[in-house]
């Protein structure tokens, strides 16, 4: 945890480029004004598909013993984020684990590039999907 990583995570949480449609962000299902949920019985994915469950609240999520409706074996926020980011069935965000175009785009945005360097100073190439996940998880721990 660092202030820089939390700030980067906050920005990424609201970044629409993290979805297959580039029009959907974590905040699309986790609205701050709705206690970081969407107020729906069933969440809706980036392409409009209804999910099997509602979006869990992220309020005080750092204190959760497990992080999904479906399994108590997911015990870190970083691991939990794999489902909405990368799942294909159902498709939530639809991001690819190796999305080079997203990594390239982030690197071309000077504010993002600087924020990744500041958040992960020990890494030669800090702009990665894995580091984006770590930063978003750091932000979520502050909610």
C-alpha angles and dihedrals in degrees: 000000000000134000089247093052092047091050091049090047091051091052092047091047088064096038113117093197088077090079135072091245094044086226101087132072138178086265090060088079099021106055114183090218091058097050088270095302129098100240092237128122089227124026120234123226130225092272095045098263116147113239125223092247142023124266109269117234116257094205108125089353091152088074097053115117089209133014112215138057092230105048138025090203094081101088105161130062090228091057092044092056091063090076102056095034100046109019117119099184101071097014110220109160096350096211118158118233090229098039099159092176091059093046090049092048092049089051091052092054103083094206091053094043091051092045093052091048091050093045096047104028094158093062124086091209106027099167103094137130088243091056091047087056091049092050094049090049090052089053092047091054088063095056 
